[in-house]
Coordinates of C-alpha atoms in Angstrom, one line a residue:
X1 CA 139.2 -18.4 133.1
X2 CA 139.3 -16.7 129.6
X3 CA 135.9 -17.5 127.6
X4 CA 137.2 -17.0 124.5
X5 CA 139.4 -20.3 124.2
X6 CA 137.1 -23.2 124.7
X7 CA 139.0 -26.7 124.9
X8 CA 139.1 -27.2 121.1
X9 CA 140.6 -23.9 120.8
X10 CA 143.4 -24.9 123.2
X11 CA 144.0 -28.6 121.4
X12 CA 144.2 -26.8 117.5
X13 CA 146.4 -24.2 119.4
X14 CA 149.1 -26.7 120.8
X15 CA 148.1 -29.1 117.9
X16 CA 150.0 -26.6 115.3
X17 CA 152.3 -25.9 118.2
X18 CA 153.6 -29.6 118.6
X19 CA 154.0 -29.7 114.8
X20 CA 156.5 -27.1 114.4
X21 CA 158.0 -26.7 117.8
X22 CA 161.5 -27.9 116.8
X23 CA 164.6 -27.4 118.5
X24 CA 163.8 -28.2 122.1
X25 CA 162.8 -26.5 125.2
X26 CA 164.4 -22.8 125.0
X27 CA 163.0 -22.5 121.6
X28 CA 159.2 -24.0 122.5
X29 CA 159.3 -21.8 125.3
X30 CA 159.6 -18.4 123.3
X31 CA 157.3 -20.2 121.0
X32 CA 154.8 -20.4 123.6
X33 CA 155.4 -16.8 123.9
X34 CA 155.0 -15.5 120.8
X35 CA 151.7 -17.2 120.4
X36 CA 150.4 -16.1 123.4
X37 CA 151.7 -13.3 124.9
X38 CA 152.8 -11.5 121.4
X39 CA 150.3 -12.1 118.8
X40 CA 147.3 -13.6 120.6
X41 CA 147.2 -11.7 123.7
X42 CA 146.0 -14.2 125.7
X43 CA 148.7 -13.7 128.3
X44 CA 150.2 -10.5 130.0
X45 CA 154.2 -11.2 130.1
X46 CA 154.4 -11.1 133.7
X47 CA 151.5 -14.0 133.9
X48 CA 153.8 -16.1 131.1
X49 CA 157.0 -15.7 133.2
X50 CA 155.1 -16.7 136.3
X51 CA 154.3 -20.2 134.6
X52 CA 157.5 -20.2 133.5
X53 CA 159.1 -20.2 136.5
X54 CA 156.9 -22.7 138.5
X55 CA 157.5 -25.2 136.0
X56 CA 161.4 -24.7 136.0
X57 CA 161.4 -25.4 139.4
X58 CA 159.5 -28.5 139.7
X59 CA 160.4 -31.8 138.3
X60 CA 159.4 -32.8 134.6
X61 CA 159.7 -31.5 130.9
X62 CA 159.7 -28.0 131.1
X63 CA 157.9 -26.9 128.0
X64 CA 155.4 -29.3 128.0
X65 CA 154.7 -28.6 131.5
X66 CA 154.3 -24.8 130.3
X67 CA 151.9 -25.8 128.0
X68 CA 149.7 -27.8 130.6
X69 CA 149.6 -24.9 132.8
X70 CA 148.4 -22.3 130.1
X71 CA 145.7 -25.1 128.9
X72 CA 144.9 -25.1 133.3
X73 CA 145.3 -22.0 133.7
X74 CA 142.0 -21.0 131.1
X75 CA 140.0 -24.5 131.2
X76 CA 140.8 -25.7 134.2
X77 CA 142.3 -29.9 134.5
X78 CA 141.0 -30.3 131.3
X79 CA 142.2 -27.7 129.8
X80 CA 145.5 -28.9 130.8
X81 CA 145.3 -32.3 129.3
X82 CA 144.0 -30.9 126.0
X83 CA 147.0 -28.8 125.8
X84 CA 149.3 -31.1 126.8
X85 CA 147.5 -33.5 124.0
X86 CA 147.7 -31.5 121.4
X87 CA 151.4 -30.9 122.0
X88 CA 152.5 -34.4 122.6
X89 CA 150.7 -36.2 119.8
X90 CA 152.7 -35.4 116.5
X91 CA 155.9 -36.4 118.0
X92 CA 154.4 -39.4 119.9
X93 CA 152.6 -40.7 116.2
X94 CA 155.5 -40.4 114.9
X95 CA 158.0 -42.1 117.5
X96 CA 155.6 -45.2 117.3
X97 CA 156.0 -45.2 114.0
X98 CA 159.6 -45.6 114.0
X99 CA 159.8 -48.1 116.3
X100 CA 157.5 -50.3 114.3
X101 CA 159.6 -49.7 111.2
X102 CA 163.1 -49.7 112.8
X103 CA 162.4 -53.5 114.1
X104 CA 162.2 -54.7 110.6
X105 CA 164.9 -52.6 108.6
X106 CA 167.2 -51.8 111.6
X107 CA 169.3 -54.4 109.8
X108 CA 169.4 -52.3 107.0
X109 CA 171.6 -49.8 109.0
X110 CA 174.5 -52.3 109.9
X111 CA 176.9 -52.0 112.6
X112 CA 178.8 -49.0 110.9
X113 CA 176.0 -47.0 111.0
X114 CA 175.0 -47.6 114.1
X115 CA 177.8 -46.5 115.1
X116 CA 178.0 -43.2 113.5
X117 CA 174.4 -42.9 115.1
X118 CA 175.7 -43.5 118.7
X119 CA 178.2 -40.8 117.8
X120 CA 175.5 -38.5 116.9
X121 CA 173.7 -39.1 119.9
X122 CA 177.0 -38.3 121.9
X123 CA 177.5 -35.0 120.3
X124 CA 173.8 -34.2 121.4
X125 CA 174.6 -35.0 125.0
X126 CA 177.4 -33.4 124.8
X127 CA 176.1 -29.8 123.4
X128 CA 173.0 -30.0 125.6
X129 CA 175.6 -30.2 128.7
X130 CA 177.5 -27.4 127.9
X131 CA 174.2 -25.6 127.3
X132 CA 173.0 -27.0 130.8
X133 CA 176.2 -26.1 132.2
X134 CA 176.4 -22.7 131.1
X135 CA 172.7 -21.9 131.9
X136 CA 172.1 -23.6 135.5
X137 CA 175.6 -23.1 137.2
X138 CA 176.6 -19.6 137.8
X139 CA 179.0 -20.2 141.0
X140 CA 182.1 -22.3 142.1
X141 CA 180.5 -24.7 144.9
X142 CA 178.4 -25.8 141.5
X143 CA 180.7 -26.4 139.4
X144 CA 182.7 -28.6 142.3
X145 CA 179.4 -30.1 142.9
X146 CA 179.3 -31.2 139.3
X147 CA 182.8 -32.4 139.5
X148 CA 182.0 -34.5 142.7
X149 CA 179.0 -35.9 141.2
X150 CA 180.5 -37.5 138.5
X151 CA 183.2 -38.5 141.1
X152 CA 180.0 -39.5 143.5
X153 CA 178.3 -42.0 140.3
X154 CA 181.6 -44.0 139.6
X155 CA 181.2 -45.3 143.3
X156 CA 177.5 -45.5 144.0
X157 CA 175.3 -48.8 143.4
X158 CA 173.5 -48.1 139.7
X159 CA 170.4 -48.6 141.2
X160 CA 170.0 -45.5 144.2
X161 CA 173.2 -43.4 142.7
X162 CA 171.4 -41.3 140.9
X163 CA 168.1 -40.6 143.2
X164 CA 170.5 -40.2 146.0
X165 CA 172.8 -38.1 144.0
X166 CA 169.6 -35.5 143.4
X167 CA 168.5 -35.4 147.2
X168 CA 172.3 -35.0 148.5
X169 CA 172.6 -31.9 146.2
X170 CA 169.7 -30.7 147.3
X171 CA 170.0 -30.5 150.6
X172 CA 173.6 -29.0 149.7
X173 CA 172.0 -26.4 147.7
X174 CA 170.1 -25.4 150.9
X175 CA 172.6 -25.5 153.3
X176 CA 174.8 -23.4 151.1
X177 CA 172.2 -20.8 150.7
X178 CA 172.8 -17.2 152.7
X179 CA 170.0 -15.1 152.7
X180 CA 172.5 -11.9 153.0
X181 CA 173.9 -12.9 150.4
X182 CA 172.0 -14.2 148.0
X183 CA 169.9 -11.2 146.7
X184 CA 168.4 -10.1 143.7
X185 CA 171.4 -10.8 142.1
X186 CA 170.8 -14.4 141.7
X187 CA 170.1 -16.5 139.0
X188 CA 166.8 -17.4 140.4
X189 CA 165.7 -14.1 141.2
X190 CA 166.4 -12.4 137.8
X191 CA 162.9 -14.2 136.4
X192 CA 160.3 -11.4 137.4
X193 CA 157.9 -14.3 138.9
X194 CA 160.2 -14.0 141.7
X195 CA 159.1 -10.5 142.7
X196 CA 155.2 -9.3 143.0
X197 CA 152.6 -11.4 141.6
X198 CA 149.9 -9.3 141.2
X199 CA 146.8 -11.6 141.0
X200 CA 145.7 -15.2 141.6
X201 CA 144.3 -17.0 138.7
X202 CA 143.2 -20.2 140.1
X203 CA 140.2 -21.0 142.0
X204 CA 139.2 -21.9 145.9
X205 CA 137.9 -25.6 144.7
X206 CA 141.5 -26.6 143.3
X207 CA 143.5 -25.1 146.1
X208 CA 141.9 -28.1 148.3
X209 CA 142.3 -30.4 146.3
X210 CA 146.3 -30.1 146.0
X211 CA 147.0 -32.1 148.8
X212 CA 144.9 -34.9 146.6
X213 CA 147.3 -34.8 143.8
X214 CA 150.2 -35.0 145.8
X215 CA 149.4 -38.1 147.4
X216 CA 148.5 -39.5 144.1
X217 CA 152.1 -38.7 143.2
X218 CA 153.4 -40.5 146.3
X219 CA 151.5 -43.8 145.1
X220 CA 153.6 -45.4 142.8
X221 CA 156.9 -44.8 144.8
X222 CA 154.8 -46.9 148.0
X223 CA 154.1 -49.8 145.3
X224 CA 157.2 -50.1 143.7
X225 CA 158.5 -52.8 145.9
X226 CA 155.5 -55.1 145.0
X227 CA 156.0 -54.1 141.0
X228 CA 157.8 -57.5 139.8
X229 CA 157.7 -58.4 136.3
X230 CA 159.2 -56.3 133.0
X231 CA 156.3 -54.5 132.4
X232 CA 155.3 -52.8 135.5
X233 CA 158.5 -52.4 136.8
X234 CA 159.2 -50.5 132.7
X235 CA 156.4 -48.3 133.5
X236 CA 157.8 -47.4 137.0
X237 CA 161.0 -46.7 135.9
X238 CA 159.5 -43.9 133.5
X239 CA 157.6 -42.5 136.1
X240 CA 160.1 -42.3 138.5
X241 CA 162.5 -41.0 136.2
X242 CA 160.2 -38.4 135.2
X243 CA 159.8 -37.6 138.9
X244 CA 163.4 -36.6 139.5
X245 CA 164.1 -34.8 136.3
X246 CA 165.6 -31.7 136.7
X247 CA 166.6 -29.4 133.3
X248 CA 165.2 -30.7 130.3
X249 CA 164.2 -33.6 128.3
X250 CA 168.0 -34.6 127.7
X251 CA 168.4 -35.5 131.7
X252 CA 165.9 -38.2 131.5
X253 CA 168.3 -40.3 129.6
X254 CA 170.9 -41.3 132.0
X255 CA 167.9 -42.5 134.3
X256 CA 166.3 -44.2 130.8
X257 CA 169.6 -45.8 129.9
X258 CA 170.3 -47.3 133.6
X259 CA 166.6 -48.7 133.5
X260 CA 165.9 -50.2 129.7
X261 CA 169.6 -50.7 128.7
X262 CA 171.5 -51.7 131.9
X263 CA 168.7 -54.0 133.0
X264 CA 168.3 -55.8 129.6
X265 CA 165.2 -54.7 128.2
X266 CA 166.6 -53.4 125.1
X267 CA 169.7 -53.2 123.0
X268 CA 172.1 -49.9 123.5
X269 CA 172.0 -49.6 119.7
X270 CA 168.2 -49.7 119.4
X271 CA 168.0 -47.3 122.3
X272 CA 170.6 -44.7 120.8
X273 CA 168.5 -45.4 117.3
X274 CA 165.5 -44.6 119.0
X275 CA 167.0 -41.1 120.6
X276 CA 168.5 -39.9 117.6
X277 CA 165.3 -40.2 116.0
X278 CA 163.6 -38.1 119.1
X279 CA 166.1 -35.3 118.1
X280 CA 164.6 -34.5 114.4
X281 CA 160.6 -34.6 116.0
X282 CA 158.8 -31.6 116.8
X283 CA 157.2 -31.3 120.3
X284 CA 158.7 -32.6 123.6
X285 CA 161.3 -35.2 123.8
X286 CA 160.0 -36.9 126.4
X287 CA 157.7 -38.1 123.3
X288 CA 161.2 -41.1 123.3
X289 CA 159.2 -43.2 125.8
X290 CA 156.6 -44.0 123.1
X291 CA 159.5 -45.1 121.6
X292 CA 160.4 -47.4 124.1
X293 CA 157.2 -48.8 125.2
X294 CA 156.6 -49.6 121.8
X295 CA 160.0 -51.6 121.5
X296 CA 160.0 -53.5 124.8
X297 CA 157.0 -53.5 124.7
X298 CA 155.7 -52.8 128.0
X299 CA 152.3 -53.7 126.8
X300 CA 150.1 -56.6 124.8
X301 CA 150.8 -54.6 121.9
X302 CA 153.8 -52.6 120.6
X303 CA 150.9 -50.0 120.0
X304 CA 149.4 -50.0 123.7
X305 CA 153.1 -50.3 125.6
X306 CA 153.9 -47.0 123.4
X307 CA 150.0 -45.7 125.4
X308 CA 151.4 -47.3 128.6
X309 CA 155.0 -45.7 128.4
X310 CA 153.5 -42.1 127.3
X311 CA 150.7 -41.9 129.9
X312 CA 153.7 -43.6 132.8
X313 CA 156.6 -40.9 131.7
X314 CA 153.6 -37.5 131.7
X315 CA 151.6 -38.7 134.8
X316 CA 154.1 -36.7 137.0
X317 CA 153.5 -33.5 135.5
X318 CA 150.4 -33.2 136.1
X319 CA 150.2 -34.3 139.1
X320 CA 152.6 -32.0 140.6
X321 CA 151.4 -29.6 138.2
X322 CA 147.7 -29.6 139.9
X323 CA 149.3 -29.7 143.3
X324 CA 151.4 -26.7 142.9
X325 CA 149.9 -24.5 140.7
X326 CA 146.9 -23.4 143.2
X327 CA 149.8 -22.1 145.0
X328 CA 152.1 -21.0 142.9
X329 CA 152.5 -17.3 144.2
X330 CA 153.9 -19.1 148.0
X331 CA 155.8 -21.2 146.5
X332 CA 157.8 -18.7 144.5
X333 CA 158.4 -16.6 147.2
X334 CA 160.2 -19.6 149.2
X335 CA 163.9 -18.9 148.5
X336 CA 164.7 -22.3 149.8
X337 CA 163.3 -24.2 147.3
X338 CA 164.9 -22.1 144.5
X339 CA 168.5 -22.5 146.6
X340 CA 168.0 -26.8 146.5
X341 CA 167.3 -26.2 142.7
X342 CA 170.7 -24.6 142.5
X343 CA 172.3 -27.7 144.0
X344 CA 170.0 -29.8 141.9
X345 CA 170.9 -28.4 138.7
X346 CA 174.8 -28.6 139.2
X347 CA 174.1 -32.4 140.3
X348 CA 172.0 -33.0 137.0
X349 CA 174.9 -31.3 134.6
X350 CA 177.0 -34.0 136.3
X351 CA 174.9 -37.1 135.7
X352 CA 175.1 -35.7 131.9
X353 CA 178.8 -35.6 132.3
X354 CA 179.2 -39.0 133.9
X355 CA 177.4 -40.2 131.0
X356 CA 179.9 -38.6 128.3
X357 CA 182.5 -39.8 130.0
X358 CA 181.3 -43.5 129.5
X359 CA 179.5 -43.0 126.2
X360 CA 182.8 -41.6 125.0
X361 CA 184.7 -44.5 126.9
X362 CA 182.5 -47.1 124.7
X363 CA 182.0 -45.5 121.4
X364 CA 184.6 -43.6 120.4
X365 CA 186.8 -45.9 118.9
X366 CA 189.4 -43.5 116.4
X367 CA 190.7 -40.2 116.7
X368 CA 188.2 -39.5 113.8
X369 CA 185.3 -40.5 115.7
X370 CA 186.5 -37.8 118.5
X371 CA 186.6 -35.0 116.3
X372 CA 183.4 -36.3 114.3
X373 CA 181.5 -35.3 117.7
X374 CA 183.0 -32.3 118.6
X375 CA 182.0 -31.1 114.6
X376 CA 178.5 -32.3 115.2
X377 CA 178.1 -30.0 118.7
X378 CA 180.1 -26.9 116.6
X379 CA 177.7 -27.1 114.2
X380 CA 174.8 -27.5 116.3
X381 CA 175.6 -24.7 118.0
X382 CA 174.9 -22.7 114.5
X383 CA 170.9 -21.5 113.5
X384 CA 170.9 -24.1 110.9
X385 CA 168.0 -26.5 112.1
X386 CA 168.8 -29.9 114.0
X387 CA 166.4 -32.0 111.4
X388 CA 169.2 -30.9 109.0
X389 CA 172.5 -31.2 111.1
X390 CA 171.9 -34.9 112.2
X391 CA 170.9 -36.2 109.3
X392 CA 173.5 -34.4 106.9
X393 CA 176.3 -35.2 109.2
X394 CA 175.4 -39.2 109.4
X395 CA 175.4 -39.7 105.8
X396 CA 178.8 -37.2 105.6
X397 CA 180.7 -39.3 107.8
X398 CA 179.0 -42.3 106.4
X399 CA 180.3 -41.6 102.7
X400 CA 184.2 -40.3 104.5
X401 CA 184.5 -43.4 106.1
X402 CA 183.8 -45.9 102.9
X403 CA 186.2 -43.5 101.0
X404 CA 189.0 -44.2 103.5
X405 CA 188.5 -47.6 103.1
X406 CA 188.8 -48.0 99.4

């Protein structure tokens, strides 16, 4: 471990992160980099890639999960958790501070803007897809595996679909792999972590104590079917949605939307309020669940179901953070694993779709509306920043609409 960042050092570091790491996970991860492989040095590249890759190939929010292991990787499990602290807490503060406000002037919005909001939250869905898409699928069987998933979720139960959908593509993704010919020329093996890793960083004493943290994983799953009212059975879904995310903050919403939404515990338009909001805040988007814990609330208070929600939707990471990262150099080197990520990642681009398709079904109303969206994900694509777009384009759209009408 490196003796010149002491667990404050670490918590200012990712404190200052969290407050200006804007745009989502590609751009926090070159952040990331140019803090500490550029200017600080605290990193060799090859060490940040490594990370990098273990945490793109386990479940969870990737960035954030990046961060943890840089904070693990110098202090140790604290180190982790002081990291991953100082990069959650701006957004979180200020998620729970939203949905204190938003239940006494969401009324102020009125259905119309709602509505415009919903259509802002669309567009986002629909521009992180088509990143997704391009990014993760490189070959045909994925793109017909995103096609049959979306096919797969219009006939499965809403309640295992989407787990079952993520274990079928797996194992697809493995039985599909060849070893012949699959070579260096894969998507997975351009990331230099999949070649020689030079040196282990962790320690003896953590290596044992993986097998620890992965049954403290498998807990909640074994007492799920004794979790019976709201609140614990809100704090399970986070978890276990957090378990099975693949790609990026913006999967976990399907799984969010089937758990709080579908099932009751809040209104569609104060969840889509909510995740618009989680677009214009710094840090990791998972920071949303504060959001909803607050709002259910899955707790006494508003304050400690926020607490509740946070601590349920993170717990994953590190768990399977500290079970992994000990041996990090064997896992990359199984190509299997990386193959079932391949079959993974088409299935996830397709829960995004299937969720277009029936976000599109429900909101989109006028042929205005339609090309409102597909404006909002044009624009996104430009380098103007996102706290900017989504605002300017609700109140633009806002003010079009009450000109048409008068």
């Amino acid at each position: 471990m490196n003796p010149t960042l002491s667990y404050f050092k670490i918590f200012k570091i990712f404190l200052k992160t969290g407050c200006i790491a804007f745009g989502g996970p590609a751009s926090h991860l070159v952040l990331f980099h140019f803090i500490f492989v550029q200017k600080e040095k605290y990193l060799s590249a090859e060490e940040y890639a490594q990370l990098v890759a273990l945490c793109q190939v386990i479940p969870g929010p990737t960035s954030s999960q990046v961060g943890m292991a840089i904070g693990y990787h110098f202090k140790g499990y604290l180190g982790a958790f002081y990291a991953w602290l100082g990069f959650s807490l701006p957004s979180v503060v200020l998620m729970i501070c939203i949905a204190l406000l938003g239940q006494q002037y969401s009324a102020l919005i009125g259905s119309q803007g709602f509505h415009i909001i919903q259509l802002i939250v669309l567009a986002v869905i629909g521009w992180a897809f088509w990143q997704m898409l391009r990014s993760l699928c490189s070959r045909l069987w994925q793109y017909i595996l995103v096609g049959l998933s979306v096919l797969f979720l219009s006939f499965a139960p809403v309640s295992t679909g989407q787990i079952s959908l993520i274990m079928i593509s797996g194992l697809i993704g493995i039985l599909l792999y060849n070893p012949h010919k699959n070579s260096d020329s894969d998507t997975y093996a351009e990331n230099p972590a999949d070649k020689t890793v030079h040196r282990p960083v962790f320690n003896k004493k953590n290596m044992e104590c993986s097998a620890l943290w992965l049954l403290m994983f498998t807990v909640p799953f074994l007492l799920a079917p004794w979790l019976h009212n709201p609140e614990s059975r809100g704090l399970y879904h986070l978890y276990e949605a957090a378990s099975l995310v693949f790609g990026g903050g913006h999967v976990v919403l399907p799984f969010l939307y089937q758990d709080f939404v579908q099932s009751g515990l809040i209104q569609a338009q104060q969840f889509d309020l909510g995740y618009a909001f989680a677009q214009l805040m710094p840090g990791p988007l998972f920071s949303f669940s504060a959001y909803l814990g607050a709002s259910v609330p899955l707790g006494s208070t508003p304050l400690a179901g926020a607490l509740l929600a946070v601590t349920a939707i993170f717990l994953p990471s590190f768990f399977l953070l500290f079970a992994t990262l000990p041996h990090w150099q064997w896992f990359m080197a199984q190509h299997h694993i990386q193959a079932a990520l391949m079959g993974i990642n088409a299935a996830v681009c397709g829960l995004l779709l299937a969720m277009i398709a029936e976000m599109s079904r429900q909101q989109i109303h006028q042929i205005s509306d339609l090309f409102f969206v597909l404006l909002v994900m044009i624009v996104l694509r430009s380098k103007a920043p996102v706290w900017l777009i989504l605002p300017g384009s609700f109140f633009i759209y806002l003010w079009l609409i009450n000109f048409l009408q008068t």
